[in-house]
PDB file of C-alpha atoms in Angstrom:
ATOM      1  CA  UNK A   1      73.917 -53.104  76.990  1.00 61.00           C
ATOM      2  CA  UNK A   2      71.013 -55.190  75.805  1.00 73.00           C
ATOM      3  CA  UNK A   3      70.481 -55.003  72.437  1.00 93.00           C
ATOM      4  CA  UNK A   4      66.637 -55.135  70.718  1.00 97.00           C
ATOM      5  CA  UNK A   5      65.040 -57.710  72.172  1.00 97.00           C
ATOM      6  CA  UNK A   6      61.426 -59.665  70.947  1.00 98.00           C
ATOM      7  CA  UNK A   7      58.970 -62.087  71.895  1.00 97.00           C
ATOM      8  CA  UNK A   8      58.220 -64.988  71.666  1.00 97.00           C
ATOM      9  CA  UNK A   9      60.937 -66.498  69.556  1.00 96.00           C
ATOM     10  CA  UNK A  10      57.934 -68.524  68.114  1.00 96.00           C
ATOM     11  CA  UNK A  11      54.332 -68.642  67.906  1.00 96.00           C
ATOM     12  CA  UNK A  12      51.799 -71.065  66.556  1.00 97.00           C
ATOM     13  CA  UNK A  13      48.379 -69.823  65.446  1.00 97.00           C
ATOM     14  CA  UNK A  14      45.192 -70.534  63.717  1.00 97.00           C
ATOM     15  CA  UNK A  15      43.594 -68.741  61.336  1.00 97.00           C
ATOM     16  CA  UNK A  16      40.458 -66.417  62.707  1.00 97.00           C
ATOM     17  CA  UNK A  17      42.812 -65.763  65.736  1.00 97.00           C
ATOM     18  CA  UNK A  18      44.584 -62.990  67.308  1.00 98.00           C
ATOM     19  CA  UNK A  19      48.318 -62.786  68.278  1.00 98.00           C
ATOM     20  CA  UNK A  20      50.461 -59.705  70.779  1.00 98.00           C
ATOM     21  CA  UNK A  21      54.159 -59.468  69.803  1.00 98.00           C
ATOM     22  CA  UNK A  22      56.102 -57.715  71.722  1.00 98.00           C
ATOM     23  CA  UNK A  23      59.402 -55.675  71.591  1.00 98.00           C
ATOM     24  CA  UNK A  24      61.910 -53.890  73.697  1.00 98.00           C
ATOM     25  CA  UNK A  25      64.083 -51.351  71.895  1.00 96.00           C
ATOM     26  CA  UNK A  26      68.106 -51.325  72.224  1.00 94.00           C
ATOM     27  CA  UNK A  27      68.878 -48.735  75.671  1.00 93.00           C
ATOM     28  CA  UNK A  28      68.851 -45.083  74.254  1.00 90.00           C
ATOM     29  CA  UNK A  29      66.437 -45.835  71.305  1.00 91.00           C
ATOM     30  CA  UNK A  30      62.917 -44.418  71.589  1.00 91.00           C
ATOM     31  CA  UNK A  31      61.812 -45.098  68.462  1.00 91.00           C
ATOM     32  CA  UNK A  32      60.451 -48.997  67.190  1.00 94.00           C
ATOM     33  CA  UNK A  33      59.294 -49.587  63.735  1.00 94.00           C
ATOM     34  CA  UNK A  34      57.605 -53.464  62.952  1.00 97.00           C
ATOM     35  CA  UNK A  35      58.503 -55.299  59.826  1.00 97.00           C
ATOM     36  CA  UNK A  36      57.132 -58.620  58.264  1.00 98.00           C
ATOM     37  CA  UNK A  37      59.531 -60.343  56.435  1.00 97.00           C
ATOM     38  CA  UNK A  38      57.455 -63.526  54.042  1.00 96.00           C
ATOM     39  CA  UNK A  39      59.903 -67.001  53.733  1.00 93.00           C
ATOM     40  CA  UNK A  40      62.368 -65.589  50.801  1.00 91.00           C
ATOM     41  CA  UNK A  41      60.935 -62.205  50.366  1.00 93.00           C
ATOM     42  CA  UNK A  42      62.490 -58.743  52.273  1.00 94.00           C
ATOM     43  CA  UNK A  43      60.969 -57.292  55.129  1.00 95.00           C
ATOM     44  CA  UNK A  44      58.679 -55.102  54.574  1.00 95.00           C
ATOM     45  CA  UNK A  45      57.446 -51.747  56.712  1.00 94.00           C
ATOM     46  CA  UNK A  46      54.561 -51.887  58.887  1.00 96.00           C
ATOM     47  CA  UNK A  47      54.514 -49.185  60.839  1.00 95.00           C
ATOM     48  CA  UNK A  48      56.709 -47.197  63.365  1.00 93.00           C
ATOM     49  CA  UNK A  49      56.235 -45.543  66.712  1.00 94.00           C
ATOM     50  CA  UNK A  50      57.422 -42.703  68.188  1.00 90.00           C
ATOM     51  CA  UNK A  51      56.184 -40.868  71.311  1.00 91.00           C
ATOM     52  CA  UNK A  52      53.651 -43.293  72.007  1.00 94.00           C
ATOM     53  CA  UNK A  53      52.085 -42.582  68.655  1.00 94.00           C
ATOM     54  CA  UNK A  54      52.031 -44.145  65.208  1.00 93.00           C
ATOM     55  CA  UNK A  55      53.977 -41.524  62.920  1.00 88.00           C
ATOM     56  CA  UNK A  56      54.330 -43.905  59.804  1.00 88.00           C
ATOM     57  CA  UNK A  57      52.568 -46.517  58.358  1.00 92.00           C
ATOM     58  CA  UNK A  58      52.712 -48.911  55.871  1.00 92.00           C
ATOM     59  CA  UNK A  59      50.616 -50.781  53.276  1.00 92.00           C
ATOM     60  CA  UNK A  60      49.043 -53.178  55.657  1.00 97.00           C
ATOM     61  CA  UNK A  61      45.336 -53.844  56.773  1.00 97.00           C
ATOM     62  CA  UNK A  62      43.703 -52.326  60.012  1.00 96.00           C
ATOM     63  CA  UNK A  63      44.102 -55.846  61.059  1.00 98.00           C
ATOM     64  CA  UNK A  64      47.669 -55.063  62.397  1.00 98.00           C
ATOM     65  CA  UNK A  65      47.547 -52.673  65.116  1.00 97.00           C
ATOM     66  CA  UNK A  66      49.895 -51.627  67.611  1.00 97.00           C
ATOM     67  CA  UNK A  67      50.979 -49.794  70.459  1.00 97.00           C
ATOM     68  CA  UNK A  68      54.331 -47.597  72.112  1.00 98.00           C
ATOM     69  CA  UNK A  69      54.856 -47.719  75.543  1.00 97.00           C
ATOM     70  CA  UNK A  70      56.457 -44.798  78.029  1.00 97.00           C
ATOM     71  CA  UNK A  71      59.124 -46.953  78.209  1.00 96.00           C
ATOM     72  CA  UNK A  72      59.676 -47.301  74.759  1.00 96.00           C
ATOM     73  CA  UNK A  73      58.623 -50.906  74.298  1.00 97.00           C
ATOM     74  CA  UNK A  74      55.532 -51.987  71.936  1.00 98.00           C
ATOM     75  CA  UNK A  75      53.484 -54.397  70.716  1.00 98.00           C
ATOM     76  CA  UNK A  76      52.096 -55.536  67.663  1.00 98.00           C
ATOM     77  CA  UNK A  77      48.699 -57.224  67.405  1.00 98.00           C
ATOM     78  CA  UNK A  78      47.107 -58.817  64.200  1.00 98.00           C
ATOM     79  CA  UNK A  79      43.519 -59.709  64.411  1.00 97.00           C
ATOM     80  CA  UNK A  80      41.478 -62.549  62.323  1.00 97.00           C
ATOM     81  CA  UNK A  81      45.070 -64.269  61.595  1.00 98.00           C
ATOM     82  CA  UNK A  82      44.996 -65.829  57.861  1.00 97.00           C
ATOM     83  CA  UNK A  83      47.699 -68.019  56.669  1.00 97.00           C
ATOM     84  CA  UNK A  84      49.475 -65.470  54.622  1.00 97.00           C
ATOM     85  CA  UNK A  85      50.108 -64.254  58.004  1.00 98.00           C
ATOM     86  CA  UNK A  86      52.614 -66.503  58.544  1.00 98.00           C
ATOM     87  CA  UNK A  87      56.033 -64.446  58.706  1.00 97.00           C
ATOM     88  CA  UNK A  88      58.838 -63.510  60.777  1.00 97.00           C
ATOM     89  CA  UNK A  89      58.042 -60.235  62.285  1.00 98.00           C
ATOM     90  CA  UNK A  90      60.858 -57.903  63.008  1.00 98.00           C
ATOM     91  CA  UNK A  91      61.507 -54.967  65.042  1.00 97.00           C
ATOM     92  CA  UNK A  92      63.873 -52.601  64.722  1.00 95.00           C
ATOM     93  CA  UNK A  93      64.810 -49.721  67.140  1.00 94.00           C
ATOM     94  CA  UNK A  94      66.433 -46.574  66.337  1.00 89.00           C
ATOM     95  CA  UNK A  95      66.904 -42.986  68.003  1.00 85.00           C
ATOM     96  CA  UNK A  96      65.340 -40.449  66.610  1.00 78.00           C
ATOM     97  CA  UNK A  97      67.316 -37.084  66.322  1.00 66.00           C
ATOM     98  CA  UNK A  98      64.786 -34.461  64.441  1.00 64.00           C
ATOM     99  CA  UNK A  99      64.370 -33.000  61.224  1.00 56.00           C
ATOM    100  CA  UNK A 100      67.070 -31.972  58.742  1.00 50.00           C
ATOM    101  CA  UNK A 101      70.376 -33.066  57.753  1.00 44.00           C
ATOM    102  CA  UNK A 102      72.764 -35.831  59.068  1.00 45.00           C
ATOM    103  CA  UNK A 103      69.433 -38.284  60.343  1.00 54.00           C
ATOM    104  CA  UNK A 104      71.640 -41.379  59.058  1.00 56.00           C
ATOM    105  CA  UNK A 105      70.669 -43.256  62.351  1.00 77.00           C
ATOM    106  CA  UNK A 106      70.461 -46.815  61.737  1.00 86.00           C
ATOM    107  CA  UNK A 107      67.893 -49.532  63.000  1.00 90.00           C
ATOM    108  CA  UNK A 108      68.870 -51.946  64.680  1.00 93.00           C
ATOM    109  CA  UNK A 109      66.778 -55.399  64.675  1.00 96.00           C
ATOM    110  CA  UNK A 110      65.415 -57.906  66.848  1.00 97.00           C
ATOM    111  CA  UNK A 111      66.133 -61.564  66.956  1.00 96.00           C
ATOM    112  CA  UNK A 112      62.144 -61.534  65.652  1.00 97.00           C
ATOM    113  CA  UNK A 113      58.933 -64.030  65.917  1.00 98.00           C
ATOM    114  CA  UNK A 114      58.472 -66.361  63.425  1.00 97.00           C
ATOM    115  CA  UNK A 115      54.408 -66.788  63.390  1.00 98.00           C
ATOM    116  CA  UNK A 116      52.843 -69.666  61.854  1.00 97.00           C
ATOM    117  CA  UNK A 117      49.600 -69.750  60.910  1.00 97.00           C
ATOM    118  CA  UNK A 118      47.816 -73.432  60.721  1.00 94.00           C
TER     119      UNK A 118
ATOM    120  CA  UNK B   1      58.157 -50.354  40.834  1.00 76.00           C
ATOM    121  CA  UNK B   2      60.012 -51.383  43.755  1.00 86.00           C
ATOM    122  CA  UNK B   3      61.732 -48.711  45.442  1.00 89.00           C
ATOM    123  CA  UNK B   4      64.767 -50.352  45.524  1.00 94.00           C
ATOM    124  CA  UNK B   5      66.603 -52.853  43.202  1.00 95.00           C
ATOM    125  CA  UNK B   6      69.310 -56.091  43.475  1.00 95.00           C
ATOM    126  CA  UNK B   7      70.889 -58.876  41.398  1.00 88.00           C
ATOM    127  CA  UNK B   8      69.165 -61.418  43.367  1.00 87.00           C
ATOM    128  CA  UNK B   9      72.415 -63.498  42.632  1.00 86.00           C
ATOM    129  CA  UNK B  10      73.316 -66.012  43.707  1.00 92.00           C
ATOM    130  CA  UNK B  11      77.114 -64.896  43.926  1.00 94.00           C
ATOM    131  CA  UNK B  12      79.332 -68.443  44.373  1.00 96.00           C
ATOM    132  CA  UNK B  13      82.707 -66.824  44.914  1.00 97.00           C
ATOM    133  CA  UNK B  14      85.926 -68.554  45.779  1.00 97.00           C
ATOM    134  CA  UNK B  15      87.699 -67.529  49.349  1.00 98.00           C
ATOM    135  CA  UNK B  16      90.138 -64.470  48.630  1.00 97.00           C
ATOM    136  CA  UNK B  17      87.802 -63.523  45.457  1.00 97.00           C
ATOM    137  CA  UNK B  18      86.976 -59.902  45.559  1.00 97.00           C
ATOM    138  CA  UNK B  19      83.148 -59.627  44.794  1.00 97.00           C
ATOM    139  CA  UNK B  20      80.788 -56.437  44.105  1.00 96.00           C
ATOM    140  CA  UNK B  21      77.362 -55.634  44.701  1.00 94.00           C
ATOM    141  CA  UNK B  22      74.616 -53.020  43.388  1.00 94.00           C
ATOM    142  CA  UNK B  23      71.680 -51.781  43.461  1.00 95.00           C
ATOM    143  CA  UNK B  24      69.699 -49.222  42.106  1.00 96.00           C
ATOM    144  CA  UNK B  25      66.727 -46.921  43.915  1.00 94.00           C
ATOM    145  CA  UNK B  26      64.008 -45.303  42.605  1.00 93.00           C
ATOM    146  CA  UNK B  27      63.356 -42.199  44.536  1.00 88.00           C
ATOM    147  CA  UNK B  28      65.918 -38.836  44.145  1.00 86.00           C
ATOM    148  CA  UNK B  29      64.619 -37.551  47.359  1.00 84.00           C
ATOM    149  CA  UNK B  30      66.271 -40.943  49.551  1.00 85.00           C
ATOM    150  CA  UNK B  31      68.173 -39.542  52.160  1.00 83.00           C
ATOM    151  CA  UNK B  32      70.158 -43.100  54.076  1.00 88.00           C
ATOM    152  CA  UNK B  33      71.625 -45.444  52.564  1.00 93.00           C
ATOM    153  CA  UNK B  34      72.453 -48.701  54.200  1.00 94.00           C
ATOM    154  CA  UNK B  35      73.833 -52.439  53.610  1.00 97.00           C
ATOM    155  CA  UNK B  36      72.542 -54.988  55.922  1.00 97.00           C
ATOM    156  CA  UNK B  37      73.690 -58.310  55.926  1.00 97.00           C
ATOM    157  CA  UNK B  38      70.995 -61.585  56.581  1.00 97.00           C
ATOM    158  CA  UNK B  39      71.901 -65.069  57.442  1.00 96.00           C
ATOM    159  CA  UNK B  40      69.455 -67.838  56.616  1.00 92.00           C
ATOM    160  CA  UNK B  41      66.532 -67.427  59.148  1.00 88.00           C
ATOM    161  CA  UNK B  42      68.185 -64.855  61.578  1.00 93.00           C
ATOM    162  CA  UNK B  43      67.469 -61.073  61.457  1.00 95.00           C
ATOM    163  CA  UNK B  44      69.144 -58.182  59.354  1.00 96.00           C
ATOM    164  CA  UNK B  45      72.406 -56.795  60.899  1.00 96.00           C
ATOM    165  CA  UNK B  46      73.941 -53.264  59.808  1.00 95.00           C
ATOM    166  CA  UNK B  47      76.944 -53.794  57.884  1.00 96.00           C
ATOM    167  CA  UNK B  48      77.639 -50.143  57.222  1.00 95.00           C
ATOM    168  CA  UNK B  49      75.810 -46.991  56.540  1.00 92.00           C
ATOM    169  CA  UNK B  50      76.804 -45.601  53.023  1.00 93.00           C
ATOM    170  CA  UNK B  51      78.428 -41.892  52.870  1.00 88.00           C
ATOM    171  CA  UNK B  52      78.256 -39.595  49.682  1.00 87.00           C
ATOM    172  CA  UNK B  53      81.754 -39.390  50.036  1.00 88.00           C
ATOM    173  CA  UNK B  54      82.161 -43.285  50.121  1.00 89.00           C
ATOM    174  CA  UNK B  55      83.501 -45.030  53.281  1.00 93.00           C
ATOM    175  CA  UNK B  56      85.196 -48.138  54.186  1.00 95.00           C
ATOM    176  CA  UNK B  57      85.527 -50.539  56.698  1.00 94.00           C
ATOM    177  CA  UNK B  58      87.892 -53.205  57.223  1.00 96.00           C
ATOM    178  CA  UNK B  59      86.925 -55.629  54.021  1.00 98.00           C
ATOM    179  CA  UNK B  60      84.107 -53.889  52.923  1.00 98.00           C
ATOM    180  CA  UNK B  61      83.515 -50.376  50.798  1.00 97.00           C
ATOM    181  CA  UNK B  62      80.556 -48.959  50.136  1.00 97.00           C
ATOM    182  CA  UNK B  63      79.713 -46.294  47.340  1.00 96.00           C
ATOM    183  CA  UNK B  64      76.703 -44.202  46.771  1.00 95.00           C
ATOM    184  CA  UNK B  65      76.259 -42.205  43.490  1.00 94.00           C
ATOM    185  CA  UNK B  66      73.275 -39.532  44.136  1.00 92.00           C
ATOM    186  CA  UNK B  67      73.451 -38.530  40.347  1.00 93.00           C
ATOM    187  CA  UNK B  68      72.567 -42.601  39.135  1.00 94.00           C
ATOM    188  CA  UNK B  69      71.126 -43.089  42.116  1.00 95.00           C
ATOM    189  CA  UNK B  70      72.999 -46.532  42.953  1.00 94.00           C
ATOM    190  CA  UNK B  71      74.854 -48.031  45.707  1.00 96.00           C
ATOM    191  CA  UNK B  72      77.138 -50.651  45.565  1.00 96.00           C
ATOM    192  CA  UNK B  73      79.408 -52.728  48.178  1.00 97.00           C
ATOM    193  CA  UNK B  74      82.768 -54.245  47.709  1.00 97.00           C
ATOM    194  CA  UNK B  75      84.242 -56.988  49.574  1.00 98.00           C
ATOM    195  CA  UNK B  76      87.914 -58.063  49.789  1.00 98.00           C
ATOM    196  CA  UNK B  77      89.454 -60.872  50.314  1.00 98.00           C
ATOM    197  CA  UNK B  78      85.808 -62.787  51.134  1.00 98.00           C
ATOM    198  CA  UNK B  79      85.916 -65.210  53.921  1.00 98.00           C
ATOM    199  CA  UNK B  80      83.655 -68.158  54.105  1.00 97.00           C
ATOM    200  CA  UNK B  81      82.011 -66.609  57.110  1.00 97.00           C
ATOM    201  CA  UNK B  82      80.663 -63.692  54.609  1.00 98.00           C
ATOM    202  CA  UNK B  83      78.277 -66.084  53.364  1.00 97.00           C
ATOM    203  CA  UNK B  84      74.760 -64.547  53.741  1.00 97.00           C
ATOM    204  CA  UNK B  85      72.441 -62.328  51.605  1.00 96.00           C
ATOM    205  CA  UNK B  86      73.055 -58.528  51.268  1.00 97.00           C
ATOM    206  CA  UNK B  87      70.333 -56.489  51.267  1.00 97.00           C
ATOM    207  CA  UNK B  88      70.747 -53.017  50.432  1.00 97.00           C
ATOM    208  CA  UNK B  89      68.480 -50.387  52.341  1.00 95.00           C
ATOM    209  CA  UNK B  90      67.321 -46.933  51.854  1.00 93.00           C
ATOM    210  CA  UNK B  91      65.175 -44.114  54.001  1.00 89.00           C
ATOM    211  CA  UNK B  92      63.164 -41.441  52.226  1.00 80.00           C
ATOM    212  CA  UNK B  93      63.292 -38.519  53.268  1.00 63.00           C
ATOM    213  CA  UNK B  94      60.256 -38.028  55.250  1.00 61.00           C
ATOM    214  CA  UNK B  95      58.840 -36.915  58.264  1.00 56.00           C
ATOM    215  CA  UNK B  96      59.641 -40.864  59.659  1.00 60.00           C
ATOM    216  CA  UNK B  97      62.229 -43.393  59.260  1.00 70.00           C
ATOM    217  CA  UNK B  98      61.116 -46.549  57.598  1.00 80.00           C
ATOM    218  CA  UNK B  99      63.322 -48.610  55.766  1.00 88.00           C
ATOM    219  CA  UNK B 100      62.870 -49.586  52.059  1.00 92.00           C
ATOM    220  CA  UNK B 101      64.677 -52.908  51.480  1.00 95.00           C
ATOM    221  CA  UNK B 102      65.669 -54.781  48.139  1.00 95.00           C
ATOM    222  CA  UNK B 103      65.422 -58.186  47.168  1.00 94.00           C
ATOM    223  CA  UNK B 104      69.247 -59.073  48.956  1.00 95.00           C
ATOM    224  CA  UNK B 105      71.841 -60.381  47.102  1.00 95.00           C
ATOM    225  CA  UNK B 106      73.120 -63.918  48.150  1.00 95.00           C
ATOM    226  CA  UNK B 107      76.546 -64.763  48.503  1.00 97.00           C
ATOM    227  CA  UNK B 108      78.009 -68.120  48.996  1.00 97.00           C
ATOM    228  CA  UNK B 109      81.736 -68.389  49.400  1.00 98.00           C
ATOM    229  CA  UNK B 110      83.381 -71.553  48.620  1.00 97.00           C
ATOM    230  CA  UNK B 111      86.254 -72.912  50.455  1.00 95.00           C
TER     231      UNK B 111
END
């Protein structure tokens, strides 16, 4: 049983460009959320996907974009790369089980990509 | 204000040492509670979800108090191999299922 799995492991940009990450959730999750986690800081949300749609979002620029699957994987894209950029991005899969009481389902997380930005 | 709150640390316990961890979150309506466990460089793992009731496992014992709105985790008899940094982890209760971390807590355990 696979768990979440992400790539690349690394990535190497510049600044101005653009960078895909991409994510497969663990089997039996259909719901991926991204985080960006800064050297010595906690992650922090970016948004989460459900259904092929973005239900949540974060306090990030439209610069980070991203997409669900009908499989359930995504992607993550970040446009005009600066150097605060530079992060390991995380995603974290979880099943979601509706509305009301008992919704203590856990995310799990990826192994991540650690971006650098040059 | 940061939703949620930790003693950065860092905790330098001796192996066997009991040691206990808090935090603190902001929002009443928080619905999951969570500790999560982070070695240097690799990705949060789920230690344990936190009950109302409080719930243990193996080592470890969590405790949530709705009424202070804190959390806390309690390890036993640490091993150097619980080295990391604890972050505790909560989920509003919304219509989604973000995570709202804190700071983490690092432990080092000393042989």
């Amino acid at each position: 049983d696979a768990g979440v799995t992400q790539s690349p492991t690394h990535l190497i940009k510049t600044r101005g460009q653009q960078v895909t990450l991409r994510c497969s959730p663990k089997s039996g999750h259909d719901t991926v959320s991204w985080y960006q986690q800064a050297l010595g800081q906690e992650p922090q949300f970016i948004f989460q996907y459900y259904e092929e749609e973005e239900r949540q979002r974060g306090n990030f620029p439209d610069r980070f974009s991203g997409h669900q699957f009908p499989n359930y994987s995504s992607e993550l894209n970040v446009n005009a790369l600066l150097l605060g950029d530079s992060a390991l991005y995380l995603c974290a899969s979880s099943r979601d089980i509706g509305q009301g009481a008992g919704r203590n389902q856990p995310q799990h997380f990826g192994d991540g990509t650690r971006l650098s930005i040059l | 204000r940061k939703e949620v709150e930790q003693d950065p640390g860092p905790f330098n316990v001796p192996e066997g040492a009991t040691v206990a961890f808090n935090c603190t979150y902001s929002n009443s309506a928080s619905q999951s509670f969570f500790w999560y466990r982070q070695d240097c460089r690799k990705e949060p793992k789920l230690l344990m979800s936190v009950y109302s009731s409080g719930n243990e496992d193996g080592r470890f014992t969590a405790q949530l108090n709705r009424a202070s709105q804190y959390i806390s985790l309690l390890i036993r008899d640490s091993k150097l191999s619980d080295s990391a940094t604890y972050l505790c982890v909560v989920r509003l209760q919304t219509g989604a299922n973000n995570l709202f971390f804190g700071t983490g807590t690092r432990l080092t355990v000393i042989p």
